[in-house]
Amino acid sequence: MLAAAALLFSVGSSSRKIGAVRNLLSCAALTKALQRRSERAAIMNTLQFHMPVRIIPERGRPVTEIYEVEEALAFLQNRTEGLESPLYQKALNCCFDAIIDLEATADARAAFTAYARVAGILARDSTQPAIAFANEAGTPIGTGIPH
């Protein structure tokens, strides 16, 4: 890009040169902004659940769908009941770990789903397996078995 700017200064009028340099700089800035946006989108997609977890946070309220790790984490952090539960702690830790890329998104989803089921907030129409497995090795969530 600097070579293109130098070439522009060697030819043409000064006002034309300034306009051309501004165009080059704005194009470069736009390209960088688009790259950053694309990178953020890629990160967000990796934190998205393959299928939303459907919960009913309070009796008599409509179903809420949790689509990604950050939503699950926000829900868990705002929770006032069941905070001492080992499944709550497992779900919270898995969500934190998934955000910093220490845990797979599928593991965070499985831990959140297991907590929701035990807490009685998992929607009945939710198409979840009877037993949630956290990882590819098949270690059940909340068993205390490290994976």
Tab-separated table of N, CA and C in Angstrom:
chain	number	residue	atom	x	y	z
A	1	MET	N	0.818	-1.176	0.000
A	1	MET	CA	0.000	0.000	0.000
A	1	MET	C	0.870	1.250	0.000
A	2	LEU	N	1.978	1.224	0.722
A	2	LEU	CA	2.877	2.367	0.736
A	2	LEU	C	3.472	2.604	-0.642
A	3	ALA	N	3.747	1.532	-1.364
A	3	ALA	CA	4.281	1.669	-2.723
A	3	ALA	C	3.255	2.340	-3.624
A	4	ALA	N	1.992	1.999	-3.452
A	4	ALA	CA	0.934	2.620	-4.259
A	4	ALA	C	0.821	4.094	-3.929
A	5	ALA	N	0.943	4.452	-2.646
A	5	ALA	CA	0.881	5.859	-2.245
A	5	ALA	C	2.068	6.625	-2.811
A	6	ALA	N	3.264	6.023	-2.786
A	6	ALA	CA	4.454	6.677	-3.339
A	6	ALA	C	4.301	6.883	-4.837
A	7	LEU	N	3.739	5.909	-5.529
A	7	LEU	CA	3.519	6.030	-6.966
A	7	LEU	C	2.555	7.170	-7.261
A	8	LEU	N	1.530	7.316	-6.454
A	8	LEU	CA	0.559	8.395	-6.655
A	8	LEU	C	1.208	9.763	-6.481
A	9	PHE	N	2.153	9.871	-5.545
A	9	PHE	CA	2.820	11.152	-5.337
A	9	PHE	C	3.767	11.506	-6.462
A	10	SER	N	4.203	10.540	-7.195
A	10	SER	CA	5.133	10.830	-8.289
A	10	SER	C	4.406	11.333	-9.533
A	11	VAL	N	3.096	11.144	-9.652
A	11	VAL	CA	2.332	11.575	-10.821
A	11	VAL	C	1.088	12.357	-10.401
A	12	GLY	N	0.661	13.312	-11.216
A	12	GLY	CA	-0.614	13.995	-11.038
A	12	GLY	C	-0.542	15.213	-10.149
A	13	SER	N	-1.673	15.909	-10.041
A	13	SER	CA	-1.749	17.141	-9.260
A	13	SER	C	-1.846	16.816	-7.772
A	14	SER	N	-1.521	17.824	-6.954
A	14	SER	CA	-1.475	17.581	-5.507
A	14	SER	C	-2.861	17.283	-4.928
A	15	SER	N	-3.917	17.960	-5.379
A	15	SER	CA	-5.246	17.686	-4.830
A	15	SER	C	-5.717	16.286	-5.229
A	16	ARG	N	-5.345	15.892	-6.448
A	16	ARG	CA	-5.693	14.552	-6.905
A	16	ARG	C	-4.938	13.498	-6.098
A	17	LYS	N	-3.665	13.813	-5.775
A	17	LYS	CA	-2.841	12.888	-4.991
A	17	LYS	C	-3.426	12.697	-3.602
A	18	ILE	N	-3.817	13.793	-2.970
A	18	ILE	CA	-4.358	13.714	-1.616
A	18	ILE	C	-5.646	12.895	-1.613
A	19	GLY	N	-6.503	13.140	-2.578
A	19	GLY	CA	-7.752	12.378	-2.680
A	19	GLY	C	-7.494	10.899	-2.881
A	20	ALA	N	-6.517	10.585	-3.725
A	20	ALA	CA	-6.196	9.181	-3.993
A	20	ALA	C	-5.631	8.500	-2.750
A	21	VAL	N	-4.776	9.201	-2.007
A	21	VAL	CA	-4.192	8.638	-0.790
A	21	VAL	C	-5.300	8.407	0.249
A	22	ARG	N	-6.215	9.357	0.383
A	22	ARG	CA	-7.332	9.184	1.312
A	22	ARG	C	-8.164	7.964	0.938
A	23	ASN	N	-8.397	7.792	-0.360
A	23	ASN	CA	-9.153	6.625	-0.812
A	23	ASN	C	-8.431	5.329	-0.453
A	24	LEU	N	-7.097	5.323	-0.679
A	24	LEU	CA	-6.318	4.131	-0.346
A	24	LEU	C	-6.384	3.837	1.158
A	25	LEU	N	-6.219	4.887	1.972
A	25	LEU	CA	-6.248	4.699	3.412
A	25	LEU	C	-7.619	4.248	3.892
A	26	SER	N	-8.679	4.824	3.330
A	26	SER	CA	-10.012	4.411	3.759
A	26	SER	C	-10.306	2.980	3.313
A	27	CYS	N	-9.795	2.586	2.158
A	27	CYS	CA	-9.959	1.197	1.706
A	27	CYS	C	-9.223	0.241	2.631
A	28	ALA	N	-8.014	0.628	3.041
A	28	ALA	CA	-7.240	-0.217	3.947
A	28	ALA	C	-7.930	-0.323	5.294
A	29	ALA	N	-8.452	0.786	5.795
A	29	ALA	CA	-9.158	0.773	7.073
A	29	ALA	C	-10.421	-0.083	6.977
A	30	LEU	N	-11.128	0.037	5.874
A	30	LEU	CA	-12.337	-0.758	5.681
A	30	LEU	C	-11.998	-2.245	5.612
A	31	THR	N	-10.928	-2.575	4.904
A	31	THR	CA	-10.501	-3.965	4.800
A	31	THR	C	-10.162	-4.531	6.176
A	32	LYS	N	-9.419	-3.744	6.994
A	32	LYS	CA	-9.073	-4.204	8.347
A	32	LYS	C	-10.313	-4.376	9.206
A	33	ALA	N	-11.235	-3.437	9.105
A	33	ALA	CA	-12.466	-3.527	9.890
A	33	ALA	C	-13.265	-4.766	9.501
A	34	LEU	N	-13.337	-5.065	8.209
A	34	LEU	CA	-14.056	-6.251	7.742
A	34	LEU	C	-13.376	-7.530	8.213
A	35	GLN	N	-12.048	-7.533	8.230
A	35	GLN	CA	-11.315	-8.699	8.719
A	35	GLN	C	-11.590	-8.927	10.201
A	36	ARG	N	-11.575	-7.829	10.989
A	36	ARG	CA	-11.858	-7.949	12.431
A	36	ARG	C	-13.279	-8.450	12.649
A	37	ARG	N	-14.219	-7.920	11.857
A	37	ARG	CA	-15.614	-8.352	11.970
A	37	ARG	C	-15.753	-9.838	11.631
A	38	SER	N	-15.051	-10.257	10.580
A	38	SER	CA	-15.084	-11.655	10.166
A	38	SER	C	-14.494	-12.555	11.251
A	39	GLU	N	-13.402	-12.119	11.874
A	39	GLU	CA	-12.783	-12.900	12.940
A	39	GLU	C	-13.713	-13.015	14.135
A	40	ARG	N	-14.374	-11.892	14.508
A	40	ARG	CA	-15.328	-11.929	15.622
A	40	ARG	C	-16.488	-12.863	15.295
A	41	ALA	N	-16.966	-12.813	14.062
A	41	ALA	CA	-18.077	-13.679	13.658
A	41	ALA	C	-17.665	-15.144	13.731
A	42	ALA	N	-16.437	-15.453	13.335
A	42	ALA	CA	-15.951	-16.833	13.394
A	42	ALA	C	-15.891	-17.315	14.835
A	43	ILE	N	-15.444	-16.440	15.739
A	43	ILE	CA	-15.382	-16.806	17.152
A	43	ILE	C	-16.783	-17.021	17.689
A	44	MET	N	-17.701	-16.128	17.341
A	44	MET	CA	-19.081	-16.253	17.809
A	44	MET	C	-19.712	-17.555	17.300
A	45	ASN	N	-19.425	-17.911	16.065
A	45	ASN	CA	-19.990	-19.143	15.520
A	45	ASN	C	-19.477	-20.365	16.249
A	46	THR	N	-18.235	-20.325	16.726
A	46	THR	CA	-17.707	-21.480	17.440
A	46	THR	C	-18.348	-21.624	18.814
A	47	LEU	N	-18.924	-20.541	19.348
A	47	LEU	CA	-19.565	-20.591	20.652
A	47	LEU	C	-21.069	-20.831	20.556
A	48	GLN	N	-21.567	-21.002	19.351
A	48	GLN	CA	-22.991	-21.216	19.148
A	48	GLN	C	-23.315	-22.705	19.291
A	49	PHE	N	-24.411	-23.009	20.007
A	49	PHE	CA	-24.830	-24.391	20.182
A	49	PHE	C	-25.349	-24.950	18.864
A	50	HIS	N	-25.146	-26.241	18.637
A	50	HIS	CA	-25.651	-26.863	17.406
A	50	HIS	C	-27.170	-26.879	17.390
A	51	MET	N	-27.781	-26.839	18.575
A	51	MET	CA	-29.229	-26.786	18.718
A	51	MET	C	-29.520	-26.038	20.017
A	52	PRO	N	-30.478	-25.109	20.007
A	52	PRO	CA	-30.724	-24.334	21.229
A	52	PRO	C	-31.232	-25.212	22.373
A	53	VAL	N	-30.935	-24.777	23.586
A	53	VAL	CA	-31.455	-25.429	24.783
A	53	VAL	C	-32.702	-24.649	25.187
A	54	ARG	N	-33.828	-25.348	25.256
A	54	ARG	CA	-35.111	-24.698	25.576
A	54	ARG	C	-35.389	-24.846	27.068
A	55	ILE	N	-35.537	-23.697	27.731
A	55	ILE	CA	-35.780	-23.708	29.171
A	55	ILE	C	-37.009	-22.862	29.509
A	56	ILE	N	-37.566	-23.142	30.670
A	56	ILE	CA	-38.642	-22.321	31.229
A	56	ILE	C	-38.094	-21.793	32.554
A	57	PRO	N	-37.531	-20.567	32.526
A	57	PRO	CA	-36.842	-20.055	33.708
A	57	PRO	C	-37.740	-19.889	34.940
A	58	GLU	N	-39.027	-19.563	34.721
A	58	GLU	CA	-39.965	-19.410	35.830
A	58	GLU	C	-41.296	-20.033	35.443
A	59	ARG	N	-41.955	-20.621	36.411
A	59	ARG	CA	-43.267	-21.233	36.161
A	59	ARG	C	-44.238	-20.187	35.616
A	60	GLY	N	-44.955	-20.571	34.566
A	60	GLY	CA	-45.930	-19.668	33.978
A	60	GLY	C	-45.354	-18.711	32.945
A	61	ARG	N	-44.056	-18.770	32.735
A	61	ARG	CA	-43.386	-17.904	31.751
A	61	ARG	C	-43.212	-18.682	30.449
A	62	PRO	N	-43.045	-17.960	29.339
A	62	PRO	CA	-42.830	-18.666	28.062
A	62	PRO	C	-41.445	-19.326	28.004
A	63	VAL	N	-41.311	-20.225	27.070
A	63	VAL	CA	-40.043	-20.925	26.857
A	63	VAL	C	-38.993	-19.933	26.353
A	64	THR	N	-37.793	-20.070	26.880
A	64	THR	CA	-36.651	-19.273	26.440
A	64	THR	C	-35.677	-20.215	25.753
A	65	GLU	N	-35.142	-19.795	24.622
A	65	GLU	CA	-34.152	-20.610	23.915
A	65	GLU	C	-32.769	-20.002	24.113
A	66	ILE	N	-31.853	-20.834	24.532
A	66	ILE	CA	-30.459	-20.423	24.727
A	66	ILE	C	-29.673	-20.946	23.533
A	67	TYR	N	-29.108	-20.030	22.751
A	67	TYR	CA	-28.467	-20.383	21.493
A	67	TYR	C	-26.945	-20.498	21.554
A	68	GLU	N	-26.334	-19.919	22.562
A	68	GLU	CA	-24.869	-19.919	22.588
A	68	GLU	C	-24.337	-19.920	24.011
A	69	VAL	N	-23.047	-20.154	24.122
A	69	VAL	CA	-22.380	-20.269	25.417
A	69	VAL	C	-22.546	-18.995	26.234
A	70	GLU	N	-22.383	-17.841	25.608
A	70	GLU	CA	-22.469	-16.585	26.356
A	70	GLU	C	-23.862	-16.372	26.953
A	71	GLU	N	-24.905	-16.775	26.231
A	71	GLU	CA	-26.266	-16.680	26.769
A	71	GLU	C	-26.435	-17.621	27.960
A	72	ALA	N	-25.902	-18.823	27.842
A	72	ALA	CA	-25.995	-19.791	28.942
A	72	ALA	C	-25.253	-19.258	30.168
A	73	LEU	N	-24.080	-18.694	29.950
A	73	LEU	CA	-23.296	-18.147	31.052
A	73	LEU	C	-24.035	-16.989	31.717
A	74	ALA	N	-24.606	-16.096	30.921
A	74	ALA	CA	-25.361	-14.971	31.482
A	74	ALA	C	-26.551	-15.477	32.297
A	75	PHE	N	-27.230	-16.488	31.785
A	75	PHE	CA	-28.370	-17.062	32.509
A	75	PHE	C	-27.900	-17.628	33.847
A	76	LEU	N	-26.822	-18.388	33.821
A	76	LEU	CA	-26.317	-19.004	35.049
A	76	LEU	C	-25.875	-17.947	36.063
A	77	GLN	N	-25.237	-16.896	35.592
A	77	GLN	CA	-24.763	-15.849	36.497
A	77	GLN	C	-25.915	-15.064	37.126
A	78	ASN	N	-27.043	-14.988	36.443
A	78	ASN	CA	-28.206	-14.274	36.977
A	78	ASN	C	-29.109	-15.158	37.824
A	79	ARG	N	-28.784	-16.414	37.910
A	79	ARG	CA	-29.594	-17.393	38.642
A	79	ARG	C	-29.472	-17.142	40.143
A	80	THR	N	-30.557	-17.317	40.890
A	80	THR	CA	-30.515	-17.126	42.339
A	80	THR	C	-30.752	-18.425	43.099
A	81	GLU	N	-31.201	-19.474	42.391
A	81	GLU	CA	-31.488	-20.757	43.046
A	81	GLU	C	-30.516	-21.829	42.576
A	82	GLY	N	-30.224	-22.767	43.444
A	82	GLY	CA	-29.424	-23.925	43.065
A	82	GLY	C	-27.958	-23.626	42.821
A	83	LEU	N	-27.459	-22.532	43.383
A	83	LEU	CA	-26.072	-22.137	43.133
A	83	LEU	C	-25.063	-23.079	43.779
A	84	GLU	N	-25.492	-23.819	44.788
A	84	GLU	CA	-24.572	-24.735	45.474
A	84	GLU	C	-24.512	-26.100	44.809
A	85	SER	N	-25.350	-26.309	43.814
A	85	SER	CA	-25.405	-27.591	43.124
A	85	SER	C	-24.106	-27.870	42.358
A	86	PRO	N	-23.597	-29.103	42.439
A	86	PRO	CA	-22.396	-29.440	41.656
A	86	PRO	C	-22.641	-29.298	40.149
A	87	LEU	N	-23.870	-29.569	39.710
A	87	LEU	CA	-24.173	-29.408	38.282
A	87	LEU	C	-24.167	-27.947	37.875
A	88	TYR	N	-24.600	-27.068	38.763
A	88	TYR	CA	-24.542	-25.623	38.490
A	88	TYR	C	-23.083	-25.204	38.324
A	89	GLN	N	-22.246	-25.628	39.264
A	89	GLN	CA	-20.823	-25.273	39.202
A	89	GLN	C	-20.168	-25.841	37.939
A	90	LYS	N	-20.526	-27.066	37.591
A	90	LYS	CA	-19.980	-27.699	36.380
A	90	LYS	C	-20.407	-26.915	35.139
A	91	ALA	N	-21.685	-26.543	35.076
A	91	ALA	CA	-22.186	-25.784	33.925
A	91	ALA	C	-21.500	-24.420	33.837
A	92	LEU	N	-21.385	-23.746	34.970
A	92	LEU	CA	-20.734	-22.431	35.010
A	92	LEU	C	-19.280	-22.535	34.557
A	93	ASN	N	-18.561	-23.519	35.100
A	93	ASN	CA	-17.150	-23.709	34.737
A	93	ASN	C	-16.987	-24.074	33.259
A	94	CYS	N	-17.856	-24.955	32.754
A	94	CYS	CA	-17.770	-25.357	31.343
A	94	CYS	C	-18.020	-24.169	30.420
A	95	CYS	N	-18.988	-23.321	30.782
A	95	CYS	CA	-19.275	-22.146	29.945
A	95	CYS	C	-18.101	-21.177	29.949
A	96	PHE	N	-17.537	-20.924	31.145
A	96	PHE	CA	-16.354	-20.059	31.218
A	96	PHE	C	-15.215	-20.645	30.378
A	97	ASP	N	-14.971	-21.930	30.546
A	97	ASP	CA	-13.885	-22.586	29.829
A	97	ASP	C	-14.098	-22.582	28.317
A	98	ALA	N	-15.339	-22.718	27.879
A	98	ALA	CA	-15.619	-22.691	26.435
A	98	ALA	C	-15.325	-21.317	25.858
A	99	ILE	N	-15.630	-20.276	26.616
A	99	ILE	CA	-15.374	-18.913	26.130
A	99	ILE	C	-13.890	-18.665	25.958
A	100	ILE	N	-13.070	-19.208	26.845
A	100	ILE	CA	-11.625	-19.009	26.706
A	100	ILE	C	-10.951	-20.179	25.992
A	101	ASP	N	-11.762	-20.998	25.342
A	101	ASP	CA	-11.304	-22.072	24.464
A	101	ASP	C	-10.553	-23.193	25.190
A	102	LEU	N	-10.952	-23.461	26.425
A	102	LEU	CA	-10.394	-24.596	27.156
A	102	LEU	C	-11.344	-25.788	27.138
A	103	GLU	N	-12.557	-25.548	26.696
A	103	GLU	CA	-13.602	-26.575	26.686
A	103	GLU	C	-14.364	-26.455	25.371
A	104	ALA	N	-14.879	-27.542	24.892
A	104	ALA	CA	-15.654	-27.524	23.644
A	104	ALA	C	-17.047	-26.940	23.912
A	105	THR	N	-17.595	-26.300	22.906
A	105	THR	CA	-18.939	-25.734	23.008
A	105	THR	C	-19.962	-26.831	23.311
A	106	ALA	N	-19.785	-27.984	22.710
A	106	ALA	CA	-20.704	-29.104	22.955
A	106	ALA	C	-20.676	-29.529	24.421
A	107	ASP	N	-19.516	-29.473	25.050
A	107	ASP	CA	-19.404	-29.816	26.468
A	107	ASP	C	-20.147	-28.796	27.328
A	108	ALA	N	-20.003	-27.525	26.984
A	108	ALA	CA	-20.699	-26.470	27.722
A	108	ALA	C	-22.207	-26.629	27.573
A	109	ARG	N	-22.659	-26.954	26.374
A	109	ARG	CA	-24.088	-27.149	26.126
A	109	ARG	C	-24.615	-28.341	26.935
A	110	ALA	N	-23.851	-29.423	26.933
A	110	ALA	CA	-24.265	-30.620	27.668
A	110	ALA	C	-24.329	-30.342	29.170
A	111	ALA	N	-23.353	-29.619	29.699
A	111	ALA	CA	-23.347	-29.289	31.123
A	111	ALA	C	-24.522	-28.377	31.471
A	112	PHE	N	-24.786	-27.391	30.611
A	112	PHE	CA	-25.914	-26.477	30.844
A	112	PHE	C	-27.240	-27.236	30.783
A	113	THR	N	-27.365	-28.134	29.817
A	113	THR	CA	-28.586	-28.930	29.664
A	113	THR	C	-28.805	-29.830	30.879
A	114	ALA	N	-27.734	-30.452	31.362
A	114	ALA	CA	-27.845	-31.314	32.539
A	114	ALA	C	-28.295	-30.507	33.749
A	115	TYR	N	-27.716	-29.324	33.917
A	115	TYR	CA	-28.133	-28.471	35.042
A	115	TYR	C	-29.611	-28.094	34.905
A	116	ALA	N	-30.007	-27.684	33.695
A	116	ALA	CA	-31.396	-27.265	33.467
A	116	ALA	C	-32.363	-28.409	33.758
A	117	ARG	N	-31.992	-29.623	33.377
A	117	ARG	CA	-32.862	-30.779	33.611
A	117	ARG	C	-33.032	-31.027	35.105
A	118	VAL	N	-31.918	-31.055	35.840
A	118	VAL	CA	-31.965	-31.333	37.270
A	118	VAL	C	-32.657	-30.188	38.024
A	119	ALA	N	-32.458	-28.948	37.570
A	119	ALA	CA	-33.083	-27.793	38.218
A	119	ALA	C	-34.570	-27.698	37.897
A	120	GLY	N	-35.039	-28.524	36.951
A	120	GLY	CA	-36.449	-28.539	36.601
A	120	GLY	C	-36.879	-27.403	35.689
A	121	ILE	N	-35.919	-26.810	34.977
A	121	ILE	CA	-36.256	-25.696	34.086
A	121	ILE	C	-36.119	-26.061	32.604
A	122	LEU	N	-35.712	-27.280	32.320
A	122	LEU	CA	-35.617	-27.722	30.927
A	122	LEU	C	-37.035	-27.920	30.385
A	123	ALA	N	-37.336	-27.325	29.243
A	123	ALA	CA	-38.677	-27.429	28.657
A	123	ALA	C	-38.969	-28.883	28.314
A	124	ARG	N	-40.203	-29.289	28.522
A	124	ARG	CA	-40.583	-30.680	28.244
A	124	ARG	C	-40.475	-31.031	26.778
A	125	ASP	N	-40.699	-30.056	25.909
A	125	ASP	CA	-40.637	-30.331	24.472
A	125	ASP	C	-39.217	-30.271	23.928
A	126	SER	N	-38.267	-30.070	24.798
A	126	SER	CA	-36.875	-30.001	24.383
A	126	SER	C	-36.427	-31.385	23.928
A	127	THR	N	-35.778	-31.445	22.798
A	127	THR	CA	-35.349	-32.738	22.246
A	127	THR	C	-33.936	-33.055	22.711
A	128	GLN	N	-33.822	-33.307	23.996
A	128	GLN	CA	-32.529	-33.612	24.588
A	128	GLN	C	-32.456	-35.103	24.878
A	129	PRO	N	-31.274	-35.687	24.810
A	129	PRO	CA	-31.156	-37.100	25.173
A	129	PRO	C	-31.431	-37.294	26.661
A	130	ALA	N	-31.812	-38.506	27.046
A	130	ALA	CA	-32.148	-38.795	28.439
A	130	ALA	C	-30.955	-38.578	29.358
A	131	ILE	N	-29.762	-38.905	28.912
A	131	ILE	CA	-28.553	-38.702	29.698
A	131	ILE	C	-27.624	-37.818	28.875
A	132	ALA	N	-27.172	-36.725	29.471
A	132	ALA	CA	-26.285	-35.808	28.757
A	132	ALA	C	-24.844	-36.288	28.893
A	133	PHE	N	-24.156	-36.376	27.790
A	133	PHE	CA	-22.750	-36.729	27.807
A	133	PHE	C	-21.936	-35.512	27.414
A	134	ALA	N	-20.914	-35.227	28.195
A	134	ALA	CA	-20.176	-33.987	28.037
A	134	ALA	C	-19.126	-34.030	26.946
A	135	ASN	N	-18.564	-35.182	26.704
A	135	ASN	CA	-17.462	-35.181	25.745
A	135	ASN	C	-17.504	-36.424	24.861
A	136	GLU	N	-16.589	-36.427	23.919
A	136	GLU	CA	-16.550	-37.523	22.953
A	136	GLU	C	-16.240	-38.855	23.626
A	137	ALA	N	-15.551	-38.820	24.762
A	137	ALA	CA	-15.199	-40.051	25.463
A	137	ALA	C	-16.414	-40.665	26.158
A	138	GLY	N	-17.493	-39.862	26.291
A	138	GLY	CA	-18.717	-40.392	26.880
A	138	GLY	C	-18.798	-40.265	28.386
A	139	THR	N	-17.995	-39.381	28.988
A	139	THR	CA	-18.064	-39.180	30.419
A	139	THR	C	-19.326	-38.395	30.759
A	140	PRO	N	-20.216	-38.951	31.594
A	140	PRO	CA	-21.443	-38.229	31.932
A	140	PRO	C	-21.154	-36.940	32.690
A	141	ILE	N	-21.969	-35.920	32.432
A	141	ILE	CA	-21.863	-34.627	33.103
A	141	ILE	C	-22.190	-34.790	34.584
A	142	GLY	N	-21.460	-34.072	35.423
A	142	GLY	CA	-21.785	-34.007	36.836
A	142	GLY	C	-21.438	-35.235	37.643
A	143	THR	N	-20.647	-36.129	37.091
A	143	THR	CA	-20.299	-37.347	37.830
A	143	THR	C	-19.063	-37.153	38.677
A	144	GLY	N	-18.391	-36.011	38.482
A	144	GLY	CA	-17.154	-35.771	39.217
A	144	GLY	C	-15.959	-36.451	38.574
A	145	ILE	N	-16.176	-37.145	37.472
A	145	ILE	CA	-15.080	-37.799	36.776
A	145	ILE	C	-14.412	-36.751	35.888
A	146	PRO	N	-13.117	-36.466	36.117
A	146	PRO	CA	-12.456	-35.452	35.294
A	146	PRO	C	-12.343	-35.929	33.845
A	147	HIS	N	-12.400	-34.984	32.930
A	147	HIS	CA	-12.233	-35.323	31.516
A	147	HIS	C	-11.293	-34.375	30.838
